[in-house]
Short mmCIF file of C-alpha atoms and ligand atoms in Angstrom, two decimals:
data_model
loop_
_atom_site.label_atom_id
_atom_site.label_comp_id
_atom_site.label_asym_id
_atom_site.label_seq_id
_atom_site.Cartn_x
_atom_site.Cartn_y
_atom_site.Cartn_z
CA MET A 1 -19.31 -6.84 15.17
CA ASN A 2 -19.23 -9.06 12.12
CA ILE A 3 -16.46 -7.97 9.79
CA LEU A 4 -15.75 -8.75 6.15
CA LEU A 5 -12.17 -8.11 5.03
CA LEU A 6 -11.49 -7.91 1.29
CA GLY A 7 -8.16 -9.13 -0.09
CA SER A 8 -5.74 -12.04 -0.08
CA GLY A 9 -2.20 -10.82 0.61
CA GLY A 10 0.22 -10.37 3.48
CA ARG A 11 -1.46 -7.04 4.22
CA GLU A 12 -4.80 -8.78 4.74
CA HIS A 13 -3.23 -11.51 6.90
CA ALA A 14 -1.75 -8.80 9.14
CA LEU A 15 -5.07 -6.91 9.27
CA ALA A 16 -6.97 -10.14 10.07
CA TRP A 17 -4.47 -11.02 12.83
CA LYS A 18 -4.88 -7.56 14.34
CA MET A 19 -8.67 -7.23 14.04
CA LYS A 20 -9.27 -10.67 15.52
CA GLN A 21 -7.57 -9.42 18.73
CA SER A 22 -10.27 -6.78 19.19
CA PRO A 23 -13.02 -7.50 21.71
CA LEU A 24 -15.32 -5.70 19.26
CA CYS A 25 -14.80 -8.37 16.60
CA SER A 26 -17.20 -11.30 16.87
CA SER A 27 -16.96 -12.92 13.44
CA LEU A 28 -14.34 -12.25 10.82
CA PHE A 29 -14.67 -13.30 7.19
CA ILE A 30 -11.97 -12.82 4.58
CA ALA A 31 -12.81 -12.68 0.88
CA PRO A 32 -11.02 -14.50 -0.62
CA GLY A 33 -8.15 -14.66 1.94
CA ASN A 34 -5.22 -17.09 1.86
CA ALA A 35 -3.99 -20.14 3.78
CA GLY A 36 -2.85 -17.87 6.62
CA THR A 37 -5.97 -15.75 7.10
CA SER A 38 -8.08 -18.84 7.82
CA ALA A 39 -6.44 -19.03 11.28
CA PHE A 40 -8.26 -15.80 12.24
CA GLY A 41 -11.57 -16.08 10.44
CA ILE A 42 -13.45 -17.84 7.70
CA ASN A 43 -12.21 -17.52 4.15
CA VAL A 44 -15.06 -17.05 1.70
CA ASN A 45 -14.68 -17.55 -1.99
CA ILE A 46 -15.86 -14.13 -3.15
CA GLY A 47 -13.82 -11.81 -5.35
CA VAL A 48 -12.86 -8.35 -4.11
CA ASN A 49 -14.71 -6.82 -7.08
CA ASP A 50 -17.82 -9.06 -6.88
CA PHE A 51 -19.93 -6.41 -5.17
CA ALA A 52 -23.31 -8.04 -5.87
CA VAL A 53 -22.15 -11.36 -4.37
CA GLN A 54 -20.74 -9.45 -1.38
CA LYS A 55 -24.16 -7.87 -0.86
CA THR A 56 -25.89 -11.24 -0.56
CA PHE A 57 -23.15 -12.42 1.81
CA CYS A 58 -23.30 -9.28 3.99
CA LEU A 59 -27.05 -9.52 4.41
CA LYS A 60 -26.94 -13.25 5.20
CA HIS A 61 -24.17 -12.87 7.80
CA ASN A 62 -25.21 -9.51 9.29
CA ILE A 63 -21.95 -7.84 8.40
CA ASP A 64 -21.39 -4.55 10.26
CA MET A 65 -18.06 -3.51 8.79
CA VAL A 66 -16.22 -4.02 5.48
CA VAL A 67 -12.49 -3.40 5.48
CA VAL A 68 -11.01 -3.02 2.00
CA GLY A 69 -7.40 -4.18 1.58
CA PRO A 70 -6.42 -3.52 -2.06
CA GLU A 71 -6.93 -0.48 -4.30
CA ASP A 72 -8.80 -2.16 -7.14
CA PRO A 73 -12.26 -2.42 -5.52
CA LEU A 74 -11.87 1.11 -4.10
CA VAL A 75 -11.15 2.63 -7.48
CA ASN A 76 -14.04 0.54 -8.84
CA GLY A 77 -16.42 2.12 -6.32
CA VAL A 78 -16.91 -0.47 -3.58
CA TYR A 79 -17.56 2.29 -1.01
CA ASP A 80 -20.19 3.92 -3.20
CA PHE A 81 -21.83 0.54 -3.91
CA TYR A 82 -22.44 -0.02 -0.19
CA LYS A 83 -23.40 3.56 0.61
CA ASN A 84 -25.85 3.88 -2.28
CA ASP A 85 -27.76 0.72 -1.35
CA GLU A 86 -30.46 1.07 1.31
CA ALA A 87 -29.88 -2.46 2.55
CA LEU A 88 -26.12 -1.90 2.98
CA GLU A 89 -25.68 1.77 3.83
CA HIS A 90 -25.50 1.08 7.60
CA ILE A 91 -22.30 -0.95 7.10
CA ILE A 92 -19.07 0.81 8.04
CA VAL A 93 -16.79 0.72 5.00
CA VAL A 94 -13.09 1.32 5.66
CA GLY A 95 -11.86 2.78 2.39
CA PRO A 96 -12.57 5.95 0.37
CA SER A 97 -15.26 6.61 -2.23
CA ALA A 98 -14.33 6.10 -5.89
CA LYS A 99 -13.74 9.86 -6.19
CA GLY A 100 -11.41 9.87 -3.18
CA ALA A 101 -9.63 6.76 -4.49
CA GLN A 102 -8.65 8.78 -7.58
CA LEU A 103 -5.71 9.95 -5.47
CA GLU A 104 -4.27 6.55 -6.38
CA GLY A 105 -6.40 5.59 -9.38
CA SER A 106 -5.34 8.53 -11.54
CA LYS A 107 -1.86 10.04 -11.54
CA THR A 108 -3.14 13.12 -13.41
CA PHE A 109 -5.87 13.59 -10.79
CA SER A 110 -3.38 13.31 -7.93
CA LYS A 111 -0.84 15.67 -9.56
CA GLN A 112 -3.56 18.28 -10.21
CA PHE A 113 -4.85 17.84 -6.66
CA MET A 114 -1.35 18.48 -5.26
CA GLN A 115 -0.98 21.56 -7.42
CA ARG A 116 -4.34 22.92 -6.28
CA HIS A 117 -3.31 22.53 -2.65
CA ASN A 118 0.36 23.49 -2.89
CA ILE A 119 1.60 20.09 -1.80
CA PRO A 120 5.27 19.57 -2.68
CA THR A 121 5.72 17.09 -5.54
CA ALA A 122 7.90 16.69 -8.66
CA ALA A 123 7.25 19.08 -11.57
CA TYR A 124 5.25 17.38 -14.35
CA ALA A 125 3.28 17.56 -17.55
CA GLU A 126 0.52 15.29 -18.85
CA PHE A 127 -0.19 14.05 -22.36
CA ASP A 128 -2.66 11.86 -24.24
CA ASP A 129 -3.42 10.87 -27.86
CA LEU A 130 -4.41 14.42 -28.79
CA SER A 131 -1.26 16.00 -27.35
CA PHE A 132 1.06 13.15 -28.37
CA GLU A 133 3.26 15.29 -30.67
CA GLN A 134 3.71 17.98 -28.00
CA GLY A 135 4.68 15.16 -25.65
CA VAL A 136 7.42 13.98 -27.99
CA ASP A 137 8.75 17.57 -28.31
CA TYR A 138 8.65 17.92 -24.52
CA LEU A 139 10.56 14.66 -24.03
CA GLU A 140 13.25 15.65 -26.54
CA GLU A 141 14.18 18.62 -24.35
CA HIS A 142 13.64 16.99 -20.92
CA ALA A 143 16.50 16.68 -18.41
CA LEU A 144 17.59 13.12 -17.53
CA PRO A 145 16.52 10.75 -16.12
CA ILE A 146 12.85 11.04 -17.11
CA VAL A 147 10.00 9.48 -15.13
CA LEU A 148 6.98 8.27 -17.13
CA LYS A 149 3.80 7.21 -15.35
CA ALA A 150 0.69 5.58 -16.78
CA ASP A 151 -2.30 7.58 -15.54
CA GLY A 152 -4.37 4.62 -14.34
CA LEU A 153 -3.81 1.52 -12.22
CA ALA A 154 -1.21 -0.81 -13.72
CA ALA A 155 -0.62 -3.33 -10.92
CA GLY A 156 2.42 -1.39 -9.70
CA LYS A 157 4.13 -1.62 -13.11
CA GLY A 158 3.07 1.70 -14.62
CA VAL A 159 6.12 3.78 -13.62
CA LEU A 160 9.18 3.71 -15.86
CA ILE A 161 12.40 5.65 -15.37
CA CYS A 162 14.26 6.36 -18.63
CA GLN A 163 17.95 7.18 -18.90
CA SER A 164 17.88 8.78 -22.38
CA ASN A 165 15.50 11.01 -24.32
CA GLU A 166 15.23 8.38 -27.08
CA GLU A 167 14.26 5.66 -24.59
CA ALA A 168 11.69 7.98 -23.02
CA ILE A 169 10.09 8.69 -26.43
CA GLU A 170 10.00 4.97 -27.18
CA VAL A 171 8.33 4.14 -23.84
CA PHE A 172 5.95 7.11 -24.20
CA THR A 173 4.94 5.91 -27.68
CA SER A 174 4.31 2.38 -26.52
CA MET A 175 2.31 3.66 -23.56
CA ILE A 176 0.05 6.02 -25.50
CA LYS A 177 -0.06 4.54 -29.00
CA GLY A 178 0.53 0.88 -28.09
CA ARG A 179 -1.62 1.03 -24.91
CA GLN A 180 1.17 -0.83 -23.11
CA PHE A 181 -0.93 -0.79 -19.92
CA GLY A 182 -4.29 -0.76 -21.70
CA GLU A 183 -6.52 2.27 -21.06
CA ALA A 184 -4.39 3.02 -17.97
CA SER A 185 -1.66 4.37 -20.29
CA SER A 186 -3.92 6.33 -22.64
CA ARG A 187 -2.75 9.32 -20.57
CA VAL A 188 0.78 9.67 -19.32
CA VAL A 189 2.41 11.85 -16.68
CA VAL A 190 5.97 12.94 -17.45
CA GLU A 191 7.73 13.83 -14.25
CA GLU A 192 10.96 15.35 -13.06
CA PHE A 193 13.22 12.74 -11.41
CA LEU A 194 13.72 13.26 -7.69
CA ALA A 195 16.79 11.73 -6.05
CA GLY A 196 16.50 10.89 -2.37
CA ILE A 197 15.50 8.36 0.22
CA GLU A 198 11.89 7.14 0.24
CA ILE A 199 9.59 6.67 3.20
CA SER A 200 5.91 5.75 3.48
CA VAL A 201 3.64 7.42 6.03
CA PHE A 202 0.20 6.02 6.92
CA VAL A 203 -2.82 7.97 8.05
CA LEU A 204 -6.35 6.96 9.00
CA THR A 205 -8.88 9.69 8.17
CA ASN A 206 -12.62 10.32 7.96
CA GLY A 207 -12.01 13.05 5.40
CA SER A 208 -11.68 15.87 7.92
CA ASP A 209 -9.75 14.55 10.94
CA TYR A 210 -6.83 12.15 10.81
CA LYS A 211 -4.35 10.19 12.89
CA ILE A 212 -0.89 9.07 11.80
CA ILE A 213 -0.74 5.34 12.54
CA GLY A 214 2.83 4.65 11.52
CA HIS A 215 5.56 4.85 8.92
CA ALA A 216 7.95 2.46 7.20
CA LYS A 217 10.63 2.11 4.55
CA ASP A 218 9.99 -0.41 1.79
CA TYR A 219 12.69 -2.22 -0.24
CA LYS A 220 11.25 -2.44 -3.74
CA ARG A 221 14.07 -3.93 -5.82
CA ILE A 222 14.48 -7.68 -6.17
CA GLY A 223 18.27 -7.69 -5.67
CA GLU A 224 20.45 -6.97 -2.67
CA GLY A 225 21.90 -3.47 -2.53
CA ASP A 226 18.68 -2.21 -4.22
CA THR A 227 19.51 -3.65 -7.64
CA GLY A 228 17.46 -5.31 -10.36
CA LEU A 229 13.78 -5.15 -11.18
CA ASN A 230 11.07 -3.45 -9.14
CA THR A 231 8.76 -5.69 -7.15
CA GLY A 232 5.69 -5.14 -4.99
CA GLY A 233 8.09 -4.86 -2.03
CA MET A 234 10.71 -7.28 -0.66
CA GLY A 235 10.76 -6.11 2.93
CA CYS A 236 10.22 -3.16 5.25
CA VAL A 237 11.56 -1.57 8.38
CA SER A 238 9.87 0.67 10.94
CA PRO A 239 10.71 3.08 12.44
CA VAL A 240 12.91 4.79 9.87
CA PRO A 241 15.79 6.42 11.77
CA PHE A 242 15.66 9.80 9.99
CA ALA A 243 11.90 10.15 10.57
CA ASP A 244 12.29 11.92 13.91
CA ALA A 245 9.71 14.22 15.50
CA PHE A 246 11.06 17.25 13.61
CA PHE A 247 10.78 15.47 10.25
CA MET A 248 7.28 14.14 11.00
CA LYS A 249 6.09 17.64 11.99
CA LYS A 250 7.27 18.90 8.62
CA VAL A 251 5.47 16.05 6.84
CA GLU A 252 2.31 16.83 8.77
CA LYS A 253 2.45 20.55 8.11
CA ASN A 254 3.50 20.52 4.45
CA ILE A 255 1.83 17.34 3.24
CA ILE A 256 -0.71 15.59 5.48
CA LYS A 257 -2.68 18.63 6.65
CA PRO A 258 -3.05 20.20 3.18
CA THR A 259 -4.04 16.81 1.75
CA ILE A 260 -6.81 16.21 4.30
CA LYS A 261 -7.93 19.82 4.00
CA GLY A 262 -7.97 19.40 0.22
CA LEU A 263 -10.14 16.27 0.45
CA TYR A 264 -12.53 18.13 2.71
CA SER A 265 -12.71 21.34 0.69
CA GLU A 266 -13.31 19.43 -2.54
CA GLY A 267 -16.04 17.31 -0.95
CA LEU A 268 -14.21 14.04 -1.61
CA GLU A 269 -15.70 11.41 0.70
CA TYR A 270 -12.81 9.62 2.32
CA LYS A 271 -13.07 7.25 5.27
CA GLY A 272 -10.01 5.07 5.20
CA PHE A 273 -6.25 4.93 4.93
CA VAL A 274 -4.04 7.36 3.05
CA PHE A 275 -0.60 6.01 2.16
CA PHE A 276 1.78 8.90 1.53
CA GLY A 277 4.72 7.71 -0.60
CA LEU A 278 7.34 10.36 0.14
CA ILE A 279 10.88 11.12 -0.97
CA LEU A 280 13.29 13.24 0.96
CA VAL A 281 15.20 15.78 -1.16
CA ASN A 282 17.60 18.10 0.71
CA ASP A 283 15.74 17.42 3.96
CA GLU A 284 12.40 18.39 2.39
CA PRO A 285 9.65 15.78 1.89
CA PHE A 286 7.95 15.53 -1.53
CA VAL A 287 5.01 13.31 -2.49
CA ILE A 288 5.97 10.60 -4.99
CA GLU A 289 2.53 9.02 -4.90
CA TYR A 290 -0.64 8.64 -2.89
CA ASN A 291 -2.25 5.26 -2.34
CA CYS A 292 -5.77 4.91 -1.03
CA ARG A 293 -5.04 1.84 1.13
CA MET A 294 -2.36 0.37 3.36
CA GLY A 295 0.90 -0.78 1.76
CA ASP A 296 2.06 -4.34 1.37
CA PRO A 297 4.51 -5.23 2.99
CA GLU A 298 4.36 -1.96 5.00
CA THR A 299 1.25 -3.23 6.84
CA GLU A 300 3.29 -6.18 8.10
CA VAL A 301 5.45 -3.78 10.17
CA VAL A 302 3.09 -0.85 10.81
CA ILE A 303 0.21 -2.98 12.17
CA PRO A 304 2.35 -5.09 14.56
CA ARG A 305 3.75 -1.84 16.03
CA LEU A 306 0.31 -0.29 16.50
CA ASN A 307 -0.86 -1.00 20.05
CA ASN A 308 -4.40 0.39 19.61
CA ASP A 309 -7.48 -1.70 19.02
CA LEU A 310 -7.77 -1.37 15.23
CA VAL A 311 -11.50 -2.14 15.08
CA ALA A 312 -12.13 0.54 17.74
CA LEU A 313 -10.13 2.98 15.61
CA PHE A 314 -12.27 2.16 12.57
CA VAL A 315 -15.45 2.74 14.58
CA ALA A 316 -14.10 6.06 15.90
CA MET A 317 -13.10 7.07 12.38
CA ASP A 318 -16.58 6.32 11.08
CA LYS A 319 -18.23 8.29 13.89
CA GLY A 320 -15.96 11.30 13.37
CA GLU A 321 -14.24 10.70 16.74
CA LEU A 322 -10.66 10.18 15.61
CA GLU A 323 -9.53 13.35 17.37
CA GLU A 324 -10.22 11.73 20.75
CA GLN A 325 -8.06 8.68 19.99
CA ARG A 326 -4.52 8.40 21.29
CA ILE A 327 -2.33 6.42 18.95
CA GLU A 328 0.10 4.13 20.77
CA ILE A 329 3.05 2.74 18.89
CA ASP A 330 5.42 0.02 20.13
CA GLU A 331 8.84 1.50 20.89
CA ARG A 332 10.59 -1.51 19.41
CA ALA A 333 11.71 -1.75 15.80
CA CYS A 334 9.86 -4.10 13.50
CA CYS A 335 11.03 -5.44 10.17
CA THR A 336 9.54 -7.81 7.64
CA VAL A 337 11.36 -9.93 5.08
CA MET A 338 9.40 -11.27 2.12
CA ALA A 339 10.06 -14.75 0.73
CA VAL A 340 9.24 -14.87 -2.98
CA SER A 341 8.92 -17.52 -5.70
CA GLY A 342 11.97 -18.24 -7.87
CA GLY A 343 11.82 -16.04 -10.99
CA TYR A 344 9.66 -13.30 -9.40
CA PRO A 345 9.01 -10.50 -10.47
CA GLY A 346 9.18 -12.31 -13.83
CA ASP A 347 7.54 -15.68 -14.47
CA TYR A 348 7.38 -18.13 -11.59
CA LYS A 349 5.80 -21.47 -10.72
CA LYS A 350 2.85 -21.89 -8.38
CA ASP A 351 1.52 -24.81 -6.31
CA ILE A 352 4.88 -25.66 -4.72
CA ALA A 353 4.62 -27.24 -1.26
CA ILE A 354 5.94 -25.06 1.56
CA GLU A 355 7.85 -26.82 4.35
CA GLY A 356 8.41 -25.68 7.91
CA LEU A 357 5.17 -23.76 8.48
CA THR A 358 4.17 -25.85 11.48
CA GLU A 359 7.28 -24.96 13.45
CA GLY A 360 7.21 -22.07 15.89
CA LEU A 361 9.32 -19.33 14.34
CA GLY A 362 10.43 -17.95 17.68
CA GLU A 363 9.53 -15.25 20.13
CA ASP A 364 8.84 -11.84 18.67
CA VAL A 365 8.30 -13.35 15.22
CA LEU A 366 5.09 -13.17 13.18
CA LEU A 367 4.43 -15.11 10.02
CA PHE A 368 2.13 -13.52 7.47
CA HIS A 369 1.06 -15.43 4.38
CA ALA A 370 0.99 -13.45 1.12
CA GLY A 371 0.56 -15.81 -1.85
CA THR A 372 -0.40 -19.17 -0.34
CA ARG A 373 -3.24 -21.63 -0.72
CA GLN A 374 -4.42 -24.64 1.23
CA ALA A 375 -4.32 -27.72 -1.02
CA GLY A 376 -5.63 -30.64 1.01
CA ASP A 377 -3.28 -31.04 3.97
CA THR A 378 -0.52 -29.01 2.37
CA ILE A 379 0.02 -25.30 2.03
CA VAL A 380 1.33 -24.41 -1.43
CA THR A 381 2.63 -21.27 -3.11
CA ASN A 382 0.03 -19.22 -4.94
CA GLY A 383 1.81 -16.05 -6.04
CA GLY A 384 5.09 -14.22 -6.53
CA ARG A 385 5.29 -12.91 -3.00
CA VAL A 386 4.64 -15.95 -0.80
CA LEU A 387 5.33 -15.19 2.87
CA ALA A 388 6.35 -12.24 5.00
CA VAL A 389 8.18 -12.92 8.24
CA SER A 390 8.03 -9.96 10.63
CA ALA A 391 10.09 -9.63 13.78
CA PHE A 392 10.58 -7.17 16.60
CA GLY A 393 13.95 -6.09 17.94
CA SER A 394 15.48 -3.38 20.08
CA GLY A 395 16.84 -1.93 16.83
CA ILE A 396 16.53 -2.58 13.10
CA LYS A 397 19.54 -4.87 12.94
CA GLU A 398 18.25 -7.14 15.70
CA ALA A 399 14.75 -7.24 14.17
CA VAL A 400 16.13 -8.16 10.74
CA ASN A 401 18.35 -10.90 12.16
CA THR A 402 15.42 -12.39 14.07
CA ALA A 403 13.20 -12.34 10.97
CA LYS A 404 15.93 -14.04 8.93
CA LYS A 405 16.36 -16.74 11.60
CA GLY A 406 12.60 -17.36 11.39
CA LEU A 407 12.77 -17.61 7.59
CA GLU A 408 15.58 -20.17 7.78
CA LYS A 409 13.05 -22.66 9.17
CA ILE A 410 10.83 -22.33 6.09
CA SER A 411 11.57 -23.64 2.65
CA PHE A 412 10.03 -24.22 -0.75
CA GLU A 413 11.62 -24.93 -4.11
CA GLY A 414 12.97 -21.71 -5.61
CA MET A 415 12.42 -19.64 -2.42
CA TYR A 416 14.35 -16.36 -2.40
CA TYR A 417 14.56 -13.46 0.01
CA ARG A 418 16.76 -10.42 0.42
CA LYS A 419 19.20 -10.80 3.28
CA ASP A 420 20.04 -7.10 3.39
CA ILE A 421 16.72 -5.49 4.39
CA GLY A 422 17.53 -2.41 6.48
CA TYR A 423 21.18 -2.51 5.36
CA GLU A 424 21.71 1.24 5.35
CA PHE A 425 20.67 1.54 8.98
CA GLU A 426 23.08 -1.01 10.42
P1 AMP B 1 4.87 4.81 -7.89
O1 AMP B 1 4.18 3.65 -8.53
O2 AMP B 1 4.34 6.14 -8.25
O3 AMP B 1 5.09 4.56 -6.42
O4 AMP B 1 6.37 4.76 -8.40
C1 AMP B 1 7.14 3.61 -8.23
C2 AMP B 1 8.54 3.98 -7.82
O5 AMP B 1 9.16 4.76 -8.84
C3 AMP B 1 8.61 4.88 -6.59
O6 AMP B 1 8.54 4.17 -5.39
C4 AMP B 1 9.95 5.53 -6.79
O7 AMP B 1 10.98 4.67 -6.37
C5 AMP B 1 10.03 5.71 -8.29
N1 AMP B 1 9.60 7.05 -8.66
C6 AMP B 1 8.35 7.47 -8.95
N2 AMP B 1 8.34 8.78 -9.25
C7 AMP B 1 9.60 9.22 -9.14
C8 AMP B 1 10.25 10.48 -9.31
N3 AMP B 1 9.57 11.57 -9.67
N4 AMP B 1 11.58 10.55 -9.08
C9 AMP B 1 12.27 9.46 -8.73
N5 AMP B 1 11.73 8.24 -8.56
C10 AMP B 1 10.42 8.11 -8.77
N1 LIG B 2 4.74 -1.65 -1.00
C1 LIG B 2 4.19 -0.70 -1.87
C2 LIG B 2 2.74 -0.72 -2.02
O1 LIG B 2 2.00 -1.35 -1.29
O2 LIG B 2 2.26 -0.03 -2.93
#
């Protein structure tokens, strides 16, 4: 099969690495990819949202499967573009339709969906320009802290947690009246704050059947001890010690099954990944968010632990044969530690040469590029999150230590990484 993978991060490097191992994969193209993905396929300079250019490319290269990494093209209807075009409709697209992607693309849609299907989530209310004054009244009385969420996609920045009613009203005003996140914040979800430990669970589904392919815990804050600003994710561990069989059964029964049933009963076409962002409150899982794709850096631990042929799983998913698949997960722990540019998640420099990439990082270590670019003979930084080093170990502590040893061989000016990934499980 000829496969086109859309995206350019660590997630896509991990997916490219995995798919290239499949005997079903003949040619792999990555649009646009990064300096790491070119080791597993051909990077092509096409944007993830340039659907018309993708069409020409797919026809020229006889593409059989398109795997969509990030949420943006999904919310923009990449699945529908392929399926509504006679010349492209035969191509397997891994990713939901635009309607299905609303689970991530609209917080109000996902909250209403959870309510319709009795899926446990934080209590909430939604407001827009017309109900702005009611929103202010609501916030004046709301218990603290208060969670405010822009309805639409806001590059992971649209959730703000406020410690006072005044701050919440200020943020709410700048979201709705000041369009702080553009149209994405023209509607706002106000949510009850849930205190607990978070975990992400990943499912592959064709919209009626599903398989759980793994789970992970992400470390979102920039600083050690979970302090400082939120980032896209500074590292991950898998498995998460509290996610035992009993817990996962509960997640399946209370959350995954009703979600898939809900997609089916509402006729939402969905052939792709569902990322369940969960929080554990008094031993009960609640949905914090849905994403319509794999996580980054979660993919960098979930995919290395998955022993199945990923391309074969995608084919089975498309044919409606997921039920017959047996998911096999590596017993070992896997962790990933993300090296970021100095200043991230604020302003940072790009185009800094990265040293040490030619060295072997050691047994049981995998290097995934996130924000990198080939500049002549040199690989340079090209984003806030630059590299993810993943490692296996008999337990989390060993995996983290191995990943850190691998990272010590790499350097670039301003490079920073958290040394305490997985700290609470040591
Ligand atoms: P989201 O973009 O929806 O994943 O939210 C980003 C982060 O905000 C989550 O990973 C949580 O850490 C936090 N968060 C979101 N909603 C809540 C909530 N209702 N209670 C507590 N924390 C939340
Ligand atoms: N690591 C969180 C995400 O991919 O949304």
